[in-house]
mmCIF file of N, CA and C in Angstrom:
data_model
loop_
_atom_site.group_PDB
_atom_site.id
_atom_site.type_symbol
_atom_site.label_atom_id
_atom_site.label_comp_id
_atom_site.label_asym_id
_atom_site.label_seq_id
_atom_site.Cartn_x
_atom_site.Cartn_y
_atom_site.Cartn_z
ATOM 1 N N MET A 59 -57.097 15.662 -137.162
ATOM 2 C CA MET A 59 -56.569 16.475 -135.941
ATOM 3 C C MET A 59 -55.849 15.736 -135.108
ATOM 4 N N TYR A 60 -54.927 16.473 -134.505
ATOM 5 C CA TYR A 60 -54.023 15.807 -133.356
ATOM 6 C C TYR A 60 -54.493 16.381 -132.019
ATOM 7 N N ARG A 61 -53.792 15.572 -130.825
ATOM 8 C CA ARG A 61 -53.856 15.798 -129.294
ATOM 9 C C ARG A 61 -52.427 15.796 -129.106
ATOM 10 N N TYR A 62 -52.244 16.967 -128.367
ATOM 11 C CA TYR A 62 -51.035 17.031 -127.714
ATOM 12 C C TYR A 62 -51.054 16.257 -126.241
ATOM 13 N N ILE A 63 -50.294 15.551 -125.812
ATOM 14 C CA ILE A 63 -50.319 14.679 -124.211
ATOM 15 C C ILE A 63 -49.177 15.225 -123.754
ATOM 16 N N PHE A 64 -49.315 16.423 -122.544
ATOM 17 C CA PHE A 64 -48.258 17.154 -122.171
ATOM 18 C C PHE A 64 -47.338 16.164 -121.249
ATOM 19 N N ASP A 65 -47.946 15.198 -120.339
ATOM 20 C CA ASP A 65 -47.132 14.508 -119.574
ATOM 21 C C ASP A 65 -46.440 13.661 -120.550
ATOM 22 N N ARG A 66 -46.536 13.186 -121.603
ATOM 23 C CA ARG A 66 -45.669 12.407 -122.278
ATOM 24 C C ARG A 66 -45.076 12.978 -123.589
ATOM 25 N N ASN A 67 -45.183 14.247 -123.719
ATOM 26 C CA ASN A 67 -44.554 15.116 -124.827
ATOM 27 C C ASN A 67 -44.676 14.410 -126.013
ATOM 28 N N GLU A 68 -46.103 14.341 -126.411
ATOM 29 C CA GLU A 68 -46.207 13.367 -127.690
ATOM 30 C C GLU A 68 -47.496 13.943 -128.370
ATOM 31 N N TRP A 69 -47.696 13.673 -129.644
ATOM 32 C CA TRP A 69 -48.930 14.184 -130.434
ATOM 33 C C TRP A 69 -49.426 12.779 -130.857
ATOM 34 N N LYS A 70 -50.859 12.596 -130.665
ATOM 35 C CA LYS A 70 -51.527 11.558 -131.124
ATOM 36 C C LYS A 70 -52.740 12.043 -132.139
ATOM 37 N N ILE A 71 -52.846 11.009 -133.157
ATOM 38 C CA ILE A 71 -53.879 11.375 -134.096
ATOM 39 C C ILE A 71 -55.506 11.048 -133.359
ATOM 40 N N VAL A 72 -56.260 12.025 -133.735
ATOM 41 C CA VAL A 72 -57.693 11.645 -132.945
ATOM 42 C C VAL A 72 -58.531 11.532 -134.115
ATOM 43 N N HIS A 73 -59.165 10.344 -134.008
ATOM 44 C CA HIS A 73 -60.183 9.983 -135.282
ATOM 45 C C HIS A 73 -61.498 10.449 -134.675
ATOM 46 N N CYS A 74 -62.401 11.172 -135.271
ATOM 47 C CA CYS A 74 -63.398 11.749 -134.933
ATOM 48 C C CYS A 74 -64.766 10.991 -135.555
ATOM 49 N N THR A 75 -65.720 10.740 -135.019
ATOM 50 C CA THR A 75 -66.953 10.022 -135.456
ATOM 51 C C THR A 75 -67.822 11.233 -136.060
ATOM 52 N N ASN A 76 -68.358 11.046 -136.981
ATOM 53 C CA ASN A 76 -69.399 11.991 -137.722
ATOM 54 C C ASN A 76 -68.700 13.160 -138.288
ATOM 55 N N SER A 77 -67.292 13.078 -138.426
ATOM 56 C CA SER A 77 -66.807 14.342 -138.750
ATOM 57 C C SER A 77 -66.648 14.247 -140.330
ATOM 58 N N SER A 78 -67.141 15.297 -141.093
ATOM 59 C CA SER A 78 -66.962 15.043 -142.476
ATOM 60 C C SER A 78 -66.380 16.307 -143.043
ATOM 61 N N HIS A 79 -66.164 17.244 -142.351
ATOM 62 C CA HIS A 79 -66.064 18.734 -142.882
ATOM 63 C C HIS A 79 -64.291 19.092 -142.850
ATOM 64 N N VAL A 80 -63.823 19.266 -143.820
ATOM 65 C CA VAL A 80 -62.330 19.785 -143.883
ATOM 66 C C VAL A 80 -62.360 21.044 -143.147
ATOM 67 N N ARG A 81 -61.396 21.453 -142.279
ATOM 68 C CA ARG A 81 -61.394 22.634 -141.564
ATOM 69 C C ARG A 81 -60.142 23.207 -141.931
ATOM 70 N N SER A 82 -60.037 24.707 -142.113
ATOM 71 C CA SER A 82 -59.071 25.515 -142.211
ATOM 72 C C SER A 82 -59.483 26.897 -141.962
ATOM 73 N N ALA A 83 -58.514 27.897 -141.268
ATOM 74 C CA ALA A 83 -58.809 29.175 -140.982
ATOM 75 C C ALA A 83 -59.576 29.461 -140.262
ATOM 76 N N HIS A 84 -59.783 28.512 -139.215
ATOM 77 C CA HIS A 84 -60.763 28.411 -137.964
ATOM 78 C C HIS A 84 -60.185 28.967 -136.523
ATOM 79 N N SER A 85 -60.840 29.077 -135.519
ATOM 80 C CA SER A 85 -60.403 29.366 -134.145
ATOM 81 C C SER A 85 -61.003 28.160 -133.347
ATOM 82 N N VAL A 86 -60.400 28.275 -132.342
ATOM 83 C CA VAL A 86 -60.793 27.017 -131.400
ATOM 84 C C VAL A 86 -60.852 27.492 -129.886
ATOM 85 N N ALA A 87 -61.761 27.103 -129.106
ATOM 86 C CA ALA A 87 -61.925 27.329 -127.599
ATOM 87 C C ALA A 87 -62.200 25.712 -127.121
ATOM 88 N N ILE A 88 -61.720 25.776 -125.818
ATOM 89 C CA ILE A 88 -61.968 24.330 -125.006
ATOM 90 C C ILE A 88 -62.452 24.976 -123.759
ATOM 91 N N TYR A 89 -63.670 24.142 -123.555
ATOM 92 C CA TYR A 89 -64.725 24.523 -122.354
ATOM 93 C C TYR A 89 -64.751 22.982 -121.778
ATOM 94 N N GLN A 90 -64.464 22.884 -120.696
ATOM 95 C CA GLN A 90 -64.635 21.635 -119.616
ATOM 96 C C GLN A 90 -63.874 20.582 -120.586
ATOM 97 N N ASN A 91 -64.607 19.639 -121.118
ATOM 98 C CA ASN A 91 -64.368 18.645 -121.936
ATOM 99 C C ASN A 91 -64.685 18.570 -123.375
ATOM 100 N N THR A 92 -64.829 19.742 -123.872
ATOM 101 C CA THR A 92 -65.434 19.959 -125.517
ATOM 102 C C THR A 92 -64.504 20.918 -125.977
ATOM 103 N N MET A 93 -63.978 20.673 -127.333
ATOM 104 C CA MET A 93 -63.303 21.658 -128.122
ATOM 105 C C MET A 93 -64.256 22.146 -129.163
ATOM 106 N N TYR A 94 -64.427 23.328 -129.029
ATOM 107 C CA TYR A 94 -65.274 23.953 -130.056
ATOM 108 C C TYR A 94 -64.609 24.657 -131.278
ATOM 109 N N LEU A 95 -65.096 23.953 -132.379
ATOM 110 C CA LEU A 95 -64.877 24.658 -133.755
ATOM 111 C C LEU A 95 -66.095 24.558 -134.440
ATOM 112 N N PHE A 96 -66.788 25.570 -134.163
ATOM 113 C CA PHE A 96 -68.148 25.896 -134.553
ATOM 114 C C PHE A 96 -69.089 24.999 -133.829
ATOM 115 N N GLY A 97 -69.116 23.767 -134.160
ATOM 116 C CA GLY A 97 -70.036 22.798 -133.343
ATOM 117 C C GLY A 97 -69.321 22.228 -132.212
ATOM 118 N N GLY A 98 -68.238 21.741 -132.422
ATOM 119 C CA GLY A 98 -67.327 21.209 -131.218
ATOM 120 C C GLY A 98 -67.347 19.890 -131.465
ATOM 121 N N ILE A 99 -65.995 19.431 -130.804
ATOM 122 C CA ILE A 99 -65.882 17.988 -130.583
ATOM 123 C C ILE A 99 -65.647 17.589 -129.361
ATOM 124 N N GLU A 100 -66.221 16.834 -128.857
ATOM 125 C CA GLU A 100 -66.376 15.957 -127.330
ATOM 126 C C GLU A 100 -64.964 15.470 -127.155
ATOM 127 N N LEU A 101 -64.201 15.641 -126.501
ATOM 128 C CA LEU A 101 -62.734 15.268 -126.215
ATOM 129 C C LEU A 101 -62.686 13.776 -125.751
ATOM 130 N N LYS A 102 -63.606 13.527 -124.817
ATOM 131 C CA LYS A 102 -63.526 12.141 -124.285
ATOM 132 C C LYS A 102 -63.862 11.147 -125.329
ATOM 133 N N TYR A 103 -64.980 11.243 -126.063
ATOM 134 C CA TYR A 103 -65.339 10.230 -127.242
ATOM 135 C C TYR A 103 -65.207 10.446 -128.386
ATOM 136 N N ASN A 104 -64.494 11.777 -128.842
ATOM 137 C CA ASN A 104 -64.259 12.240 -129.943
ATOM 138 C C ASN A 104 -65.448 12.360 -131.165
ATOM 139 N N ASN A 105 -66.539 12.809 -130.599
ATOM 140 C CA ASN A 105 -67.796 12.880 -131.345
ATOM 141 C C ASN A 105 -67.667 14.256 -131.836
ATOM 142 N N ASP A 106 -68.130 14.527 -133.032
ATOM 143 C CA ASP A 106 -68.458 15.744 -133.723
ATOM 144 C C ASP A 106 -69.803 16.257 -133.511
ATOM 145 N N SER A 107 -70.149 17.357 -132.864
ATOM 146 C CA SER A 107 -71.568 17.668 -132.488
ATOM 147 C C SER A 107 -72.419 18.332 -133.490
ATOM 148 N N ARG A 108 -71.682 18.757 -134.576
ATOM 149 C CA ARG A 108 -72.538 19.143 -135.636
ATOM 150 C C ARG A 108 -73.392 20.294 -135.510
ATOM 151 N N VAL A 109 -73.292 21.131 -134.652
ATOM 152 C CA VAL A 109 -74.119 22.526 -134.224
ATOM 153 C C VAL A 109 -73.395 23.552 -134.926
ATOM 154 N N ILE A 110 -73.600 24.014 -135.929
ATOM 155 C CA ILE A 110 -72.896 25.006 -136.746
ATOM 156 C C ILE A 110 -73.534 26.067 -137.129
ATOM 157 N N PRO A 111 -73.174 27.516 -136.951
ATOM 158 C CA PRO A 111 -73.624 28.741 -137.761
ATOM 159 C C PRO A 111 -73.271 28.791 -139.120
ATOM 160 N N ALA A 112 -73.523 29.708 -139.724
ATOM 161 C CA ALA A 112 -73.345 29.898 -141.182
ATOM 162 C C ALA A 112 -71.818 29.490 -141.510
ATOM 163 N N LYS A 113 -71.321 28.928 -142.574
ATOM 164 C CA LYS A 113 -70.074 28.574 -143.008
ATOM 165 C C LYS A 113 -69.214 29.951 -142.927
ATOM 166 N N CYS A 114 -68.186 29.813 -142.121
ATOM 167 C CA CYS A 114 -67.435 31.186 -142.150
ATOM 168 C C CYS A 114 -66.248 30.832 -141.648
ATOM 169 N N ASP A 115 -65.086 31.541 -142.419
ATOM 170 C CA ASP A 115 -63.642 31.291 -141.962
ATOM 171 C C ASP A 115 -62.914 32.555 -141.444
ATOM 172 N N ARG A 116 -61.775 32.438 -141.010
ATOM 173 C CA ARG A 116 -61.000 33.560 -140.528
ATOM 174 C C ARG A 116 -61.672 34.361 -139.527
ATOM 175 N N HIS A 117 -62.564 33.664 -138.518
ATOM 176 C CA HIS A 117 -63.321 34.572 -137.721
ATOM 177 C C HIS A 117 -62.490 34.454 -136.430
ATOM 178 N N THR A 118 -63.203 35.333 -135.490
ATOM 179 C CA THR A 118 -62.692 35.553 -133.912
ATOM 180 C C THR A 118 -63.328 34.736 -133.138
ATOM 181 N N CYS A 119 -62.786 33.905 -132.308
ATOM 182 C CA CYS A 119 -63.601 33.152 -131.037
ATOM 183 C C CYS A 119 -62.911 33.391 -129.972
ATOM 184 N N ILE A 120 -64.002 33.469 -128.873
ATOM 185 C CA ILE A 120 -63.319 33.858 -127.540
ATOM 186 C C ILE A 120 -64.179 33.200 -126.642
ATOM 187 N N LEU A 121 -63.779 32.701 -125.345
ATOM 188 C CA LEU A 121 -64.414 32.315 -124.478
ATOM 189 C C LEU A 121 -64.632 33.091 -123.221
ATOM 190 N N SER A 122 -65.849 33.411 -122.655
ATOM 191 C CA SER A 122 -65.618 34.223 -121.276
ATOM 192 C C SER A 122 -66.825 33.623 -120.530
ATOM 193 N N GLY A 123 -66.570 33.054 -119.322
ATOM 194 C CA GLY A 123 -67.204 32.504 -118.380
ATOM 195 C C GLY A 123 -67.853 31.405 -119.090
ATOM 196 N N GLU A 124 -69.261 31.227 -119.277
ATOM 197 C CA GLU A 124 -69.788 30.234 -119.940
ATOM 198 C C GLU A 124 -70.451 30.453 -121.349
ATOM 199 N N ASN A 125 -69.897 31.428 -121.767
ATOM 200 C CA ASN A 125 -70.393 31.896 -122.943
ATOM 201 C C ASN A 125 -69.339 32.012 -124.281
ATOM 202 N N LEU A 126 -69.517 31.529 -125.397
ATOM 203 C CA LEU A 126 -68.568 31.236 -126.394
ATOM 204 C C LEU A 126 -68.953 32.195 -127.559
ATOM 205 N N TYR A 127 -68.185 33.415 -127.769
ATOM 206 C CA TYR A 127 -68.463 34.253 -128.906
ATOM 207 C C TYR A 127 -67.666 33.934 -130.067
ATOM 208 N N MET A 128 -68.458 34.039 -131.214
ATOM 209 C CA MET A 128 -67.591 33.886 -132.581
ATOM 210 C C MET A 128 -68.033 35.161 -133.278
ATOM 211 N N PHE A 129 -67.207 35.911 -133.835
ATOM 212 C CA PHE A 129 -67.252 37.286 -134.425
ATOM 213 C C PHE A 129 -66.510 37.474 -135.836
ATOM 214 N N ASP A 130 -67.030 38.090 -136.739
ATOM 215 C CA ASP A 130 -66.665 38.424 -137.893
ATOM 216 C C ASP A 130 -66.346 37.317 -138.843
ATOM 217 N N GLY A 131 -65.369 37.455 -139.736
ATOM 218 C CA GLY A 131 -64.891 36.383 -140.752
ATOM 219 C C GLY A 131 -65.426 36.745 -141.893
ATOM 220 N N TYR A 132 -65.222 35.656 -142.944
ATOM 221 C CA TYR A 132 -65.707 35.639 -144.271
ATOM 222 C C TYR A 132 -66.572 34.572 -144.454
ATOM 223 N N VAL A 133 -67.618 34.833 -145.200
ATOM 224 C CA VAL A 133 -68.466 33.850 -146.151
ATOM 225 C C VAL A 133 -68.231 33.964 -147.590
ATOM 226 N N GLY A 134 -67.554 32.901 -147.823
ATOM 227 C CA GLY A 134 -66.813 33.201 -149.326
ATOM 228 C C GLY A 134 -65.811 33.926 -149.248
ATOM 229 N N ILE A 135 -66.130 35.044 -150.252
ATOM 230 C CA ILE A 135 -65.201 36.281 -150.234
ATOM 231 C C ILE A 135 -65.799 37.577 -149.797
ATOM 232 N N GLN A 136 -66.976 37.439 -149.062
ATOM 233 C CA GLN A 136 -67.468 38.513 -148.440
ATOM 234 C C GLN A 136 -67.395 38.682 -146.961
ATOM 235 N N ARG A 137 -66.830 39.675 -146.537
ATOM 236 C CA ARG A 137 -66.661 39.823 -145.153
ATOM 237 C C ARG A 137 -68.060 39.925 -144.165
ATOM 238 N N SER A 138 -68.168 38.956 -142.941
ATOM 239 C CA SER A 138 -69.207 39.037 -142.168
ATOM 240 C C SER A 138 -69.022 39.850 -140.799
ATOM 241 N N ASN A 139 -70.021 40.668 -140.528
ATOM 242 C CA ASN A 139 -69.816 41.286 -139.262
ATOM 243 C C ASN A 139 -70.920 40.687 -138.228
ATOM 244 N N GLU A 140 -71.162 39.350 -138.337
ATOM 245 C CA GLU A 140 -72.124 38.728 -137.568
ATOM 246 C C GLU A 140 -71.277 38.385 -136.208
ATOM 247 N N LEU A 141 -72.251 38.300 -135.034
ATOM 248 C CA LEU A 141 -71.841 37.996 -133.722
ATOM 249 C C LEU A 141 -72.672 36.717 -133.250
ATOM 250 N N PHE A 142 -72.065 35.515 -133.032
ATOM 251 C CA PHE A 142 -72.924 34.524 -132.436
ATOM 252 C C PHE A 142 -72.303 34.361 -131.061
ATOM 253 N N VAL A 143 -73.362 33.902 -130.394
ATOM 254 C CA VAL A 143 -73.007 33.798 -128.559
ATOM 255 C C VAL A 143 -73.813 32.189 -128.257
ATOM 256 N N LEU A 144 -72.936 31.517 -128.012
ATOM 257 C CA LEU A 144 -73.456 30.154 -127.471
ATOM 258 C C LEU A 144 -73.181 30.062 -125.913
ATOM 259 N N ASN A 145 -74.215 29.725 -125.347
ATOM 260 C CA ASN A 145 -74.143 29.616 -123.778
ATOM 261 C C ASN A 145 -73.898 28.159 -123.558
ATOM 262 N N LEU A 146 -72.691 27.685 -122.894
ATOM 263 C CA LEU A 146 -72.411 26.615 -122.802
ATOM 264 C C LEU A 146 -72.740 25.914 -121.377
#
């Protein structure tokens, strides 16, 4: 994972502790100091929170107020129509 530093116009590699999953076809939302990719990565300390719904890719993720919504996507080759809501 990389972090972009706007005031320096540069990319830095972020080494996350406890992160063992390869990610692709995902979406991201940032709320306060946490970047959510399913469970989320706390950006100050680069810790993977490991709170994960079912394995799903190509989903849609949206942040509205203090709620993070994740909808649709695929579990394997089967399309999912589940909606997950995480109150942040």
